[in-house]
Each structure stands twice: as structure tokens, then as C-alpha cells.
Amino acid sequence: MDGEEFRQRGRQMVDLIVDYVNSFRDRPVVPNVQPGYLRPLIPPEAPQEGESFDKILADIEPVVLAGVTNWHHPNFHAYYPTASSYPAILGDMLSDAIACIGFSWIASPACTELETVMMDWLAKALGLPDHFLFSSGGRGGGVIQGTASEASLMVFLGARNDAIAKLQAAEPQGEPCELLARLVAYTSEEAHSSVERAAKLAFVRIRSLKTDEKHSLRGDALKQAIAEDRAKGLVPILCIATLGTTSSCAFDNVRELGQICNREGLWCHVDAAYAGSALLCPELRNFADGIELADSFNFNPHKWMLVTFDCSALFLRDASKIVEIFSADPIYLKHEFTGQPDYRHWQIPLGRRFRSLKIWFVMRCFGISGLQAYIRKHVSLAKEFEALILADGRFEVVEEVTLGLVCFRLKGTNEATEALYRTLREDQRIHLVASKFHSSGVYFLRFVVCSSQCESKDIRFAHSVIMEAANKLGK
């Protein structure tokens, strides 16, 4: 394929993408396929000779799109949003065309420098503390990770190595493996499973602490756990607080946790993968009270800020605690220029894409006000759904609705709500998922406003499907 054919095929692909996006309401939200559907549709081996792109285009619908769960369908209400927008797609197109591997400044100066500016743009737009800004002149700054899971692992590794270095300074005879066995970290019992996975990969034990009646991790629980572990000879090193838990969008008390971490010498990390985008709206920032006490903060623009996956923004108060772990400078990676970060030292992989382009495109095309309007619309639609649910005495909402998630259930036993969920899954006109609180065992359904195409009529349609399912069960 030469450049001229690429122009033609590029136009065809853009048309296909737009047609696909415009076709959501004509498609099922979840595909009607069974495991293994795809293999019989394509040859068992790659072709020996190249095929025409027309033939490839003809296979996209039956092979790919027919088996896609349409995350951007207005009837998709599961998990949390995954963001997409035409400006972000165009940013990824340009990134793919430039095709640089931005592991250092000299590897592609624009790749590094635009990222540092975009991370400052994001921090300022969210109202984050100045110590997370490159432009503040301190030791902080931001880096784009692939996911919040990667960010949590980076934080674990940073806190672990920082703690071991301090222990070795105080106990020169101590072996690193022996010191490692004494380390302990803390998080909420409602934290995302990626926190537990990060702890396993970092070989750091972790304690999941009980939450209060609002499913929030509070300072007293952390204080007690630290005291218990210090009495056992353990060394507390890290607390990961969650703003917007996956199950119910609950918020840990960052101010209480941050104060204790600062006093006790623990790293305080805030995981706001979904909810962080809401900080674009000043009226929604109350849940982040105390964020200035955090040593690191992460959120996913690829969840709720119209930036395509993957794009997870990690901000650090002192980036040197990460950089020192991953610094490796063979001759072929060294260069004479300083003053800008070599981002290979800020992440696990060496290579990295030019991901800041899509942030730049999105923030310029929508502006802060456009992004705020998008967030506010989703919050308003969630409130509309909450009102519809509460208008029926058979149902209850089990968590305060603050952003775009409504947690609801049939009153009574878990079995009734479990039956409702099975009925909705069989119906397949809308897609949502269930969850359960760790402390109480209460089972509930999660309704999230996800799609950029979601409107009030879609909220009312989803409500009607749920009511129909409840009626069918005789509830």
C-alpha cells in the first residue's frame, strides 16, 4: 500500500468508523455470539500472498463488529466508561504515523516535552496541588501510564525501595530480602483488585482494612492497623486511598488518611481512576478534600475524559523515588541533553507511544468547558435514573449517587436481586453488572452512565426494561 492508496483507504476507514459509531442504536449492546464463533470465519493460517484491502474491509463486519460488545452503545451501563472521541482517534492516528518510541528526550523531543506540558494542563484543570506540576520547579511531575493498575504497581515499587533504602541505612547488616519481609501496605476492602495484584508483584504484604457505613476507609482504621503492625515488628510503608471505588463509587477519607501517612512516614497514594475526571468540575471536588497531603495521584482520562485507551495519568510529589528504581543508562541510551525527563525511568517498559497527542487534541477541541459539560451531563442522567428507581417502592439505592453510578437493588434478600440480574442478562437489551459489599454481603446492581450518546430517553428505556424484568419475576 503506497501513500496514494492509503489516502483512499484512510477515507474508507474513516467512513466505516463514523458509520459504526452512528449505528449503535441499530446494534445489540452485547453480541449474540458463542465462544469460538470467530475461528471458523477466517482461514487457519495467514495468506502466502497479500490480499486486497477491499477483501479485508468486507470481513470487518462479520468477523469483528459482529462479535464486539459495544461499550459506547447508549444502552451500555456496565463497569465504568471507556472514553472515545473523534479528536482522540485523530491524535492516535498521528501518533501511529509518527511511530516514535519516546523513551528519552533525544528519542523524540516533542514526545517528551508535549507530555510534560499536557500533564501540567491536566493537573491544573483538575485543581491538583502545585507539587504535582513540572512547572512548579520542585521534584514533582506527571507521566502517562497505560492503566491505573500500572500506576499502582509503580507506587508499590517506589514505596518499597524507598523503605528498604531507609532500613538499610539504619540497619546496615540487614539483607534486602529480610527487610522486604517486614514491609506492609494498606488499602480499603473496597479497593480495586489491581491494588492486591500490585502488592503481589512487588512482594509486599497488604492489609485490606474495614470501611465505615459509607464504605469509606477512615483514619482510625489505618491508625489502628499501623499500631498493630509496628507492635509485630513490621514496617508500614504505603496506604492506597480510593476516590470512586469500582463497586459503588465510594470515597476514602483522603484528609484523615493523608494526615496519618504524613505523621507516620507512609507514602499516600490516591487512586481516582474513574472519579478523577470529575475534578474538572469545581462543584464536584469535595470528595477530594485533603488531596494536597498525597504523595501521588492517578486518574484515567481514558475512562471519562473522552481520551481513547490507553491513557492513565500518574502524578508524583517526588519523581526521584520512582526514577531511581528504573534508571539504567547503557551507552546506547545516553545523550548529552538534560533538563527534561527521560520517561523510560518513570515506567516499567522501555518503549512508549506518543500518547500526549490525544490529550492535546481533546483538550483543545472540547476545551475545559466542553469537558465539564460532558461530565455534568452524565451526573445529571445518573440522578434522573436514581429518581426513577426511588419512585418505585420495591427498590432501594444502596450508595449515595455523587457521579455517574447508581447502585440499586430490590428490597429484601440478595436472591431477589440476583434473579433480577439473571433476567436482565437473558433479556440483553441493556447491559449492566452486579457487585457486592465486602462488609455486609449486600448484593446490588450497578447502573453507570457510560456512552457519549446516552440521553434522557435512554435512561427511561433502561428503567422500563428493569421494571419489566421485576414485573416478570412477580416482585
C-alpha positions as semicolon CSV with decimal commas, in nm:
position;residue;x (nm);y (nm);z (nm)
1;M;0,000;0,000;0,000
2;D;0,157;0,326;-0,111
3;G;0,071;0,675;0,004
4;E;-0,197;0,737;-0,256
5;E;-0,378;0,414;-0,180
6;F;-0,350;0,497;0,189
7;R;-0,535;0,825;0,124
8;Q;-0,816;0,629;-0,039
9;R;-0,827;0,352;0,222
10;G;-0,796;0,604;0,502
11;R;-1,109;0,780;0,382
12;Q;-1,286;0,445;0,361
13;M;-1,181;0,357;0,714
14;V;-1,295;0,693;0,850
15;D;-1,630;0,640;0,679
16;L;-1,653;0,291;0,829
17;I;-1,573;0,426;1,178
18;V;-1,834;0,703;1,154
19;D;-2,094;0,459;1,020
20;Y;-2,016;0,220;1,305
21;V;-2,047;0,491;1,569
22;N;-2,374;0,608;1,415
23;S;-2,513;0,254;1,408
24;F;-2,512;0,176;1,781
25;R;-2,886;0,205;1,825
26;D;-2,934;-0,048;1,547
27;R;-2,698;-0,299;1,708
28;P;-2,734;-0,517;2,018
29;V;-2,533;-0,385;2,308
30;V;-2,390;-0,736;2,369
31;P;-2,318;-0,952;2,061
32;N;-2,522;-1,266;2,002
33;V;-2,224;-1,499;1,961
34;Q;-2,088;-1,801;2,144
35;P;-1,727;-1,874;2,247
36;G;-1,527;-1,988;1,948
37;Y;-1,751;-1,811;1,694
38;L;-1,463;-1,641;1,517
39;R;-1,222;-1,922;1,430
40;P;-1,440;-2,080;1,156
41;L;-1,480;-1,739;0,991
42;I;-1,114;-1,696;0,894
43;P;-0,853;-1,931;0,746
44;P;-0,644;-2,138;0,987
45;E;-0,321;-1,988;0,850
46;A;-0,205;-1,650;0,725
47;P;-0,218;-1,600;0,345
48;Q;0,102;-1,660;0,150
49;E;0,032;-1,362;-0,075
50;G;-0,110;-1,025;0,021
51;E;-0,483;-0,972;-0,019
52;S;-0,668;-0,664;-0,140
53;F;-0,783;-0,417;0,121
54;D;-1,135;-0,444;-0,021
55;K;-1,140;-0,806;0,092
56;I;-1,019;-0,705;0,436
57;L;-1,287;-0,436;0,462
58;A;-1,552;-0,690;0,369
59;D;-1,452;-0,909;0,665
60;I;-1,469;-0,638;0,930
61;E;-1,844;-0,658;0,989
62;P;-1,891;-1,039;1,007
63;V;-1,563;-1,121;1,180
64;V;-1,506;-0,824;1,413
65;L;-1,803;-0,595;1,460
66;A;-2,049;-0,884;1,487
67;G;-1,858;-1,005;1,792
68;V;-1,792;-0,673;1,964
69;T;-1,953;-0,570;2,292
70;N;-2,046;-0,213;2,209
71;W;-1,907;-0,016;2,502
72;H;-2,026;0,311;2,352
73;H;-2,382;0,193;2,293
74;P;-2,629;0,417;2,480
75;N;-2,766;0,102;2,650
76;F;-2,424;0,001;2,785
77;H;-2,428;0,067;3,161
78;A;-2,164;-0,177;3,289
79;Y;-1,826;-0,134;3,459
80;Y;-1,721;0,230;3,409
81;P;-1,699;0,435;3,088
82;T;-1,419;0,382;2,840
83;A;-1,366;0,709;2,665
84;S;-1,361;0,778;2,294
85;S;-1,399;1,079;2,071
86;Y;-1,308;1,172;1,718
87;P;-1,032;1,417;1,828
88;A;-0,873;1,142;2,039
89;I;-0,889;0,895;1,750
90;L;-0,717;1,152;1,527
91;G;-0,449;1,200;1,791
92;D;-0,385;0,827;1,795
93;M;-0,368;0,827;1,414
94;L;-0,094;1,089;1,420
95;S;0,088;0,901;1,696
96;D;0,078;0,586;1,484
97;A;0,209;0,777;1,183
98;I;0,499;0,937;1,373
99;A;0,568;0,593;1,523
100;C;0,839;0,712;1,760
101;I;0,942;0,527;2,073
102;G;0,970;0,809;2,325
103;F;1,187;0,651;2,591
104;S;1,415;0,955;2,620
105;W;1,418;1,321;2,525
106;I;1,652;1,273;2,231
107;A;1,448;0,976;2,103
108;S;1,177;1,230;2,015
109;P;1,192;1,569;2,187
110;A;0,830;1,659;2,105
111;C;0,705;1,331;2,254
112;T;0,865;1,410;2,589
113;E;0,803;1,783;2,601
114;L;0,438;1,772;2,497
115;E;0,374;1,511;2,765
116;T;0,525;1,729;3,038
117;V;0,307;2,021;2,929
118;M;-0,006;1,806;2,899
119;M;0,046;1,661;3,246
120;D;0,064;2,017;3,380
121;W;-0,251;2,105;3,183
122;L;-0,433;1,810;3,339
123;A;-0,312;1,887;3,691
124;K;-0,422;2,249;3,665
125;A;-0,757;2,157;3,509
126;L;-0,828;1,918;3,797
127;G;-0,713;2,164;4,064
128;L;-0,433;1,937;4,187
129;P;-0,165;2,071;4,424
130;D;0,131;2,257;4,273
131;H;0,375;1,991;4,391
132;F;0,247;1,765;4,110
133;L;0,342;2,020;3,842
134;F;0,663;2,023;3,641
135;S;0,628;2,400;3,617
136;S;0,637;2,438;3,996
137;G;1,014;2,392;3,989
138;G;1,007;2,117;4,251
139;R;1,077;1,746;4,226
140;G;0,728;1,651;4,113
141;G;0,564;1,593;3,780
142;G;0,343;1,361;3,585
143;V;0,373;1,068;3,348
144;I;0,126;0,881;3,126
145;Q;0,098;0,517;3,226
146;G;-0,104;0,258;3,039
147;T;-0,354;0,189;3,318
148;A;-0,423;0,263;3,683
149;S;-0,301;-0,091;3,754
150;E;0,042;0,005;3,621
151;A;0,035;0,322;3,827
152;S;-0,039;0,125;4,145
153;L;0,250;-0,109;4,073
154;M;0,485;0,184;4,016
155;V;0,382;0,331;4,350
156;F;0,431;0,000;4,529
157;L;0,778;-0,037;4,383
158;G;0,868;0,321;4,470
159;A;0,744;0,294;4,830
160;R;0,909;-0,048;4,871
161;N;1,253;0,059;4,752
162;D;1,241;0,385;4,942
163;A;1,156;0,197;5,262
164;I;1,429;-0,064;5,211
165;A;1,689;0,207;5,148
166;K;1,594;0,379;5,474
167;L;1,602;0,050;5,665
168;Q;1,943;-0,039;5,523
169;A;2,075;0,300;5,631
170;A;1,951;0,234;5,985
171;E;2,037;-0,139;5,982
172;P;2,344;-0,185;5,757
173;Q;2,360;-0,554;5,841
174;G;2,008;-0,621;5,719
175;E;1,966;-0,820;5,399
176;P;1,719;-0,672;5,147
177;C;1,512;-0,992;5,137
178;E;1,480;-0,993;5,515
179;L;1,385;-0,627;5,520
180;L;1,132;-0,682;5,242
181;A;0,953;-0,944;5,451
182;R;0,881;-0,679;5,716
183;L;0,708;-0,430;5,488
184;V;0,331;-0,385;5,488
185;A;0,089;-0,166;5,293
186;Y;-0,277;-0,077;5,348
187;T;-0,587;-0,018;5,142
188;S;-0,964;-0,034;5,167
189;E;-1,152;-0,363;5,149
190;E;-1,341;-0,196;4,862
191;A;-1,025;-0,110;4,665
192;H;-0,981;-0,239;4,312
193;S;-0,829;-0,584;4,269
194;S;-0,535;-0,427;4,085
195;V;-0,407;-0,297;4,420
196;E;-0,381;-0,651;4,553
197;R;-0,214;-0,762;4,231
198;A;0,039;-0,478;4,254
199;A;0,123;-0,584;4,610
200;K;0,185;-0,941;4,493
201;L;0,411;-0,828;4,210
202;A;0,606;-0,603;4,447
203;F;0,629;-0,883;4,709
204;V;0,479;-0,653;4,973
205;R;0,216;-0,781;5,212
206;I;-0,104;-0,581;5,212
207;R;-0,390;-0,543;5,457
208;S;-0,743;-0,467;5,339
209;L;-0,899;-0,252;5,609
210;K;-1,265;-0,232;5,709
211;T;-1,464;0,069;5,592
212;D;-1,734;0,274;5,762
213;E;-2,107;0,270;5,689
214;K;-2,045;0,473;5,370
215;H;-1,781;0,220;5,256
216;S;-1,509;0,478;5,314
217;L;-1,170;0,397;5,464
218;R;-1,119;0,627;5,762
219;G;-0,817;0,741;5,955
220;D;-0,896;0,547;6,274
221;A;-0,886;0,215;6,087
222;L;-0,548;0,299;5,935
223;K;-0,408;0,429;6,264
224;Q;-0,507;0,111;6,446
225;A;-0,361;-0,114;6,175
226;I;-0,030;0,073;6,180
227;A;-0,005;0,040;6,557
228;E;-0,083;-0,332;6,543
229;D;0,178;-0,397;6,275
230;R;0,450;-0,188;6,437
231;A;0,395;-0,392;6,755
232;K;0,464;-0,705;6,547
233;G;0,791;-0,562;6,417
234;L;0,651;-0,481;6,074
235;V;0,728;-0,164;5,879
236;P;0,424;0,021;5,733
237;I;0,520;0,190;5,406
238;L;0,215;0,277;5,197
239;C;-0,157;0,349;5,202
240;I;-0,358;0,348;4,880
241;A;-0,676;0,551;4,913
242;T;-0,952;0,518;4,655
243;L;-1,166;0,802;4,526
244;G;-1,454;0,632;4,348
245;T;-1,437;0,260;4,425
246;T;-1,524;0,022;4,144
247;S;-1,811;-0,146;4,327
248;S;-2,003;0,159;4,440
249;C;-1,805;0,480;4,374
250;A;-1,735;0,527;4,745
251;F;-1,470;0,771;4,859
252;D;-1,200;0,708;5,117
253;N;-1,128;0,996;5,354
254;V;-0,810;1,131;5,199
255;R;-0,762;1,405;5,456
256;E;-0,766;1,166;5,752
257;L;-0,554;0,907;5,574
258;G;-0,307;1,165;5,443
259;Q;-0,256;1,320;5,786
260;I;-0,176;0,980;5,935
261;C;0,054;0,887;5,648
262;N;0,244;1,213;5,681
263;R;0,276;1,171;6,057
264;E;0,376;0,803;6,041
265;G;0,606;0,827;5,739
266;L;0,394;0,631;5,489
267;W;0,357;0,702;5,118
268;C;-0,002;0,815;5,050
269;H;-0,128;0,727;4,702
270;V;-0,472;0,825;4,570
271;D;-0,633;0,604;4,306
272;A;-0,908;0,805;4,133
273;A;-0,919;0,607;3,808
274;Y;-1,283;0,687;3,729
275;A;-1,375;0,972;3,959
276;G;-1,065;1,182;3,893
277;S;-1,211;1,328;3,574
278;A;-1,496;1,477;3,780
279;L;-1,242;1,712;3,940
280;L;-1,269;1,913;3,620
281;C;-1,589;2,049;3,775
282;P;-1,519;2,267;4,082
283;E;-1,854;2,177;4,240
284;L;-1,756;1,807;4,238
285;R;-1,422;1,845;4,417
286;N;-1,546;1,798;4,773
287;F;-1,473;1,425;4,764
288;A;-1,102;1,502;4,707
289;D;-1,061;1,706;5,026
290;G;-0,707;1,658;5,155
291;I;-0,553;1,578;4,817
292;E;-0,268;1,815;4,898
293;L;-0,147;1,557;5,152
294;A;-0,100;1,286;4,888
295;D;0,240;1,179;4,759
296;S;0,094;1,054;4,432
297;F;-0,235;1,072;4,245
298;N;-0,365;0,877;3,949
299;F;-0,670;0,902;3,724
300;N;-0,766;0,767;3,382
301;P;-0,852;1,022;3,113
302;H;-0,940;0,712;2,910
303;K;-1,236;0,647;3,138
304;W;-1,439;0,967;3,149
305;M;-1,248;1,243;2,974
306;L;-1,306;1,149;2,609
307;V;-0,944;1,034;2,559
308;T;-0,910;0,691;2,399
309;F;-0,746;0,399;2,576
310;D;-0,473;0,375;2,692
311;C;-0,403;0,688;2,893
312;S;-0,360;0,686;3,271
313;A;-0,218;1,000;3,434
314;L;0,014;0,944;3,733
315;F;0,132;1,247;3,929
316;L;0,420;1,231;4,177
317;R;0,526;1,468;4,453
318;D;0,886;1,343;4,428
319;A;0,952;1,166;4,099
320;S;1,306;1,074;4,205
321;K;1,165;0,794;4,421
322;I;1,044;0,627;4,101
323;V;1,326;0,735;3,871
324;E;1,596;0,593;4,097
325;I;1,444;0,244;4,075
326;F;1,425;0,225;3,698
327;S;1,735;0,422;3,599
328;A;1,955;0,216;3,368
329;D;2,181;0,401;3,127
330;P;2,364;0,181;2,879
331;I;2,577;0,378;2,637
332;Y;2,328;0,345;2,352
333;L;2,057;0,523;2,556
334;K;2,270;0,808;2,687
335;H;2,256;1,159;2,543
336;E;2,404;1,497;2,626
337;F;2,078;1,685;2,682
338;T;1,934;1,740;3,030
339;G;1,651;1,939;3,180
340;Q;1,366;1,720;3,057
341;P;1,268;1,377;3,193
342;D;1,374;1,058;3,022
343;Y;1,040;0,886;3,066
344;R;1,187;0,536;3,043
345;H;1,286;0,591;3,406
346;W;0,924;0,666;3,503
347;Q;0,765;0,340;3,389
348;I;0,811;-0,037;3,363
349;P;0,857;-0,076;2,985
350;L;1,134;0,098;2,795
351;G;0,925;0,197;2,494
352;R;0,627;0,427;2,496
353;R;0,383;0,576;2,247
354;F;0,321;0,943;2,176
355;R;0,006;0,936;2,391
356;S;0,006;1,303;2,487
357;L;-0,111;1,392;2,135
358;K;-0,462;1,267;2,204
359;I;-0,480;1,462;2,530
360;W;-0,370;1,773;2,342
361;F;-0,627;1,721;2,067
362;V;-0,912;1,651;2,311
363;M;-0,842;1,941;2,545
364;R;-0,808;2,184;2,256
365;C;-1,116;2,061;2,067
366;F;-1,351;2,043;2,367
367;G;-1,194;2,299;2,597
368;I;-1,233;2,280;2,973
369;S;-1,592;2,400;2,947
370;G;-1,683;2,129;2,697
371;L;-1,535;1,856;2,914
372;Q;-1,713;1,997;3,218
373;A;-2,043;1,993;3,031
374;Y;-1,987;1,628;2,938
375;I;-1,920;1,525;3,300
376;R;-2,216;1,726;3,429
377;K;-2,450;1,571;3,173
378;H;-2,357;1,219;3,288
379;V;-2,405;1,315;3,653
380;S;-2,746;1,462;3,569
381;L;-2,851;1,146;3,383
382;A;-2,746;0,932;3,679
383;K;-2,958;1,149;3,909
384;E;-3,250;1,105;3,669
385;F;-3,213;0,726;3,685
386;E;-3,188;0,739;4,066
387;A;-3,516;0,933;4,085
388;L;-3,691;0,678;3,863
389;I;-3,569;0,388;4,076
390;L;-3,668;0,555;4,404
391;A;-4,016;0,626;4,269
392;D;-4,085;0,251;4,284
393;G;-4,122;0,126;4,640
394;R;-3,986;-0,217;4,551
395;F;-3,637;-0,078;4,500
396;E;-3,371;0,093;4,708
397;V;-3,050;0,281;4,626
398;V;-2,767;0,148;4,843
399;E;-2,498;0,414;4,792
400;E;-2,512;0,791;4,764
401;V;-2,520;0,895;4,398
402;T;-2,245;1,151;4,351
403;L;-2,121;1,094;3,996
404;G;-2,238;0,869;3,713
405;L;-2,306;0,544;3,903
406;V;-2,631;0,433;4,066
407;C;-2,619;0,124;4,292
408;F;-2,965;-0,022;4,342
409;R;-3,141;-0,343;4,437
410;L;-3,477;-0,497;4,509
411;K;-3,561;-0,465;4,876
412;G;-3,528;-0,787;5,070
413;T;-3,294;-1,078;5,020
414;N;-2,998;-1,099;4,782
415;E;-3,173;-1,378;4,595
416;A;-3,437;-1,142;4,457
417;T;-3,178;-0,905;4,309
418;E;-2,974;-1,198;4,179
419;A;-3,283;-1,322;3,996
420;L;-3,341;-0,975;3,855
421;Y;-2,984;-0,964;3,727
422;R;-3,017;-1,302;3,557
423;T;-3,337;-1,186;3,389
424;L;-3,172;-0,869;3,259
425;R;-2,874;-1,067;3,130
426;E;-3,105;-1,301;2,941
427;D;-3,302;-1,007;2,802
428;Q;-2,984;-0,833;2,670
429;R;-3,149;-0,506;2,575
430;I;-2,935;-0,326;2,830
431;H;-2,602;-0,427;2,978
432;L;-2,505;-0,376;3,342
433;V;-2,319;-0,576;3,605
434;A;-2,366;-0,667;3,971
435;S;-2,149;-0,630;4,278
436;K;-2,150;-0,694;4,650
437;F;-2,028;-0,503;4,954
438;H;-1,748;-0,681;5,138
439;S;-1,861;-0,578;5,484
440;S;-2,234;-0,652;5,466
441;G;-2,257;-0,901;5,181
442;V;-2,537;-0,694;5,027
443;Y;-2,576;-0,776;4,657
444;F;-2,675;-0,496;4,420
445;L;-2,678;-0,388;4,057
446;R;-2,456;-0,115;3,914
447;F;-2,603;0,126;3,659
448;V;-2,340;0,353;3,504
449;V;-2,389;0,628;3,251
450;C;-2,117;0,538;3,001
451;S;-2,191;0,637;2,644
452;S;-2,136;0,981;2,497
453;Q;-2,459;0,916;2,305
454;C;-2,664;0,845;2,618
455;E;-2,967;1,073;2,654
456;S;-3,264;1,103;2,886
457;K;-3,466;0,873;2,657
458;D;-3,205;0,600;2,708
459;I;-3,229;0,637;3,085
460;R;-3,605;0,599;3,066
461;F;-3,570;0,299;2,833
462;A;-3,329;0,125;3,070
463;H;-3,564;0,193;3,359
464;S;-3,855;0,044;3,166
465;V;-3,656;-0,271;3,090
466;I;-3,568;-0,309;3,460
467;M;-3,929;-0,258;3,567
468;E;-4,046;-0,510;3,309
469;A;-3,797;-0,764;3,441
470;A;-3,909;-0,704;3,800
471;N;-4,272;-0,745;3,699
472;K;-4,185;-1,067;3,520
473;L;-4,041;-1,202;3,844
474;G;-4,357;-1,104;4,027
475;K;-4,174;-0,859;4,251
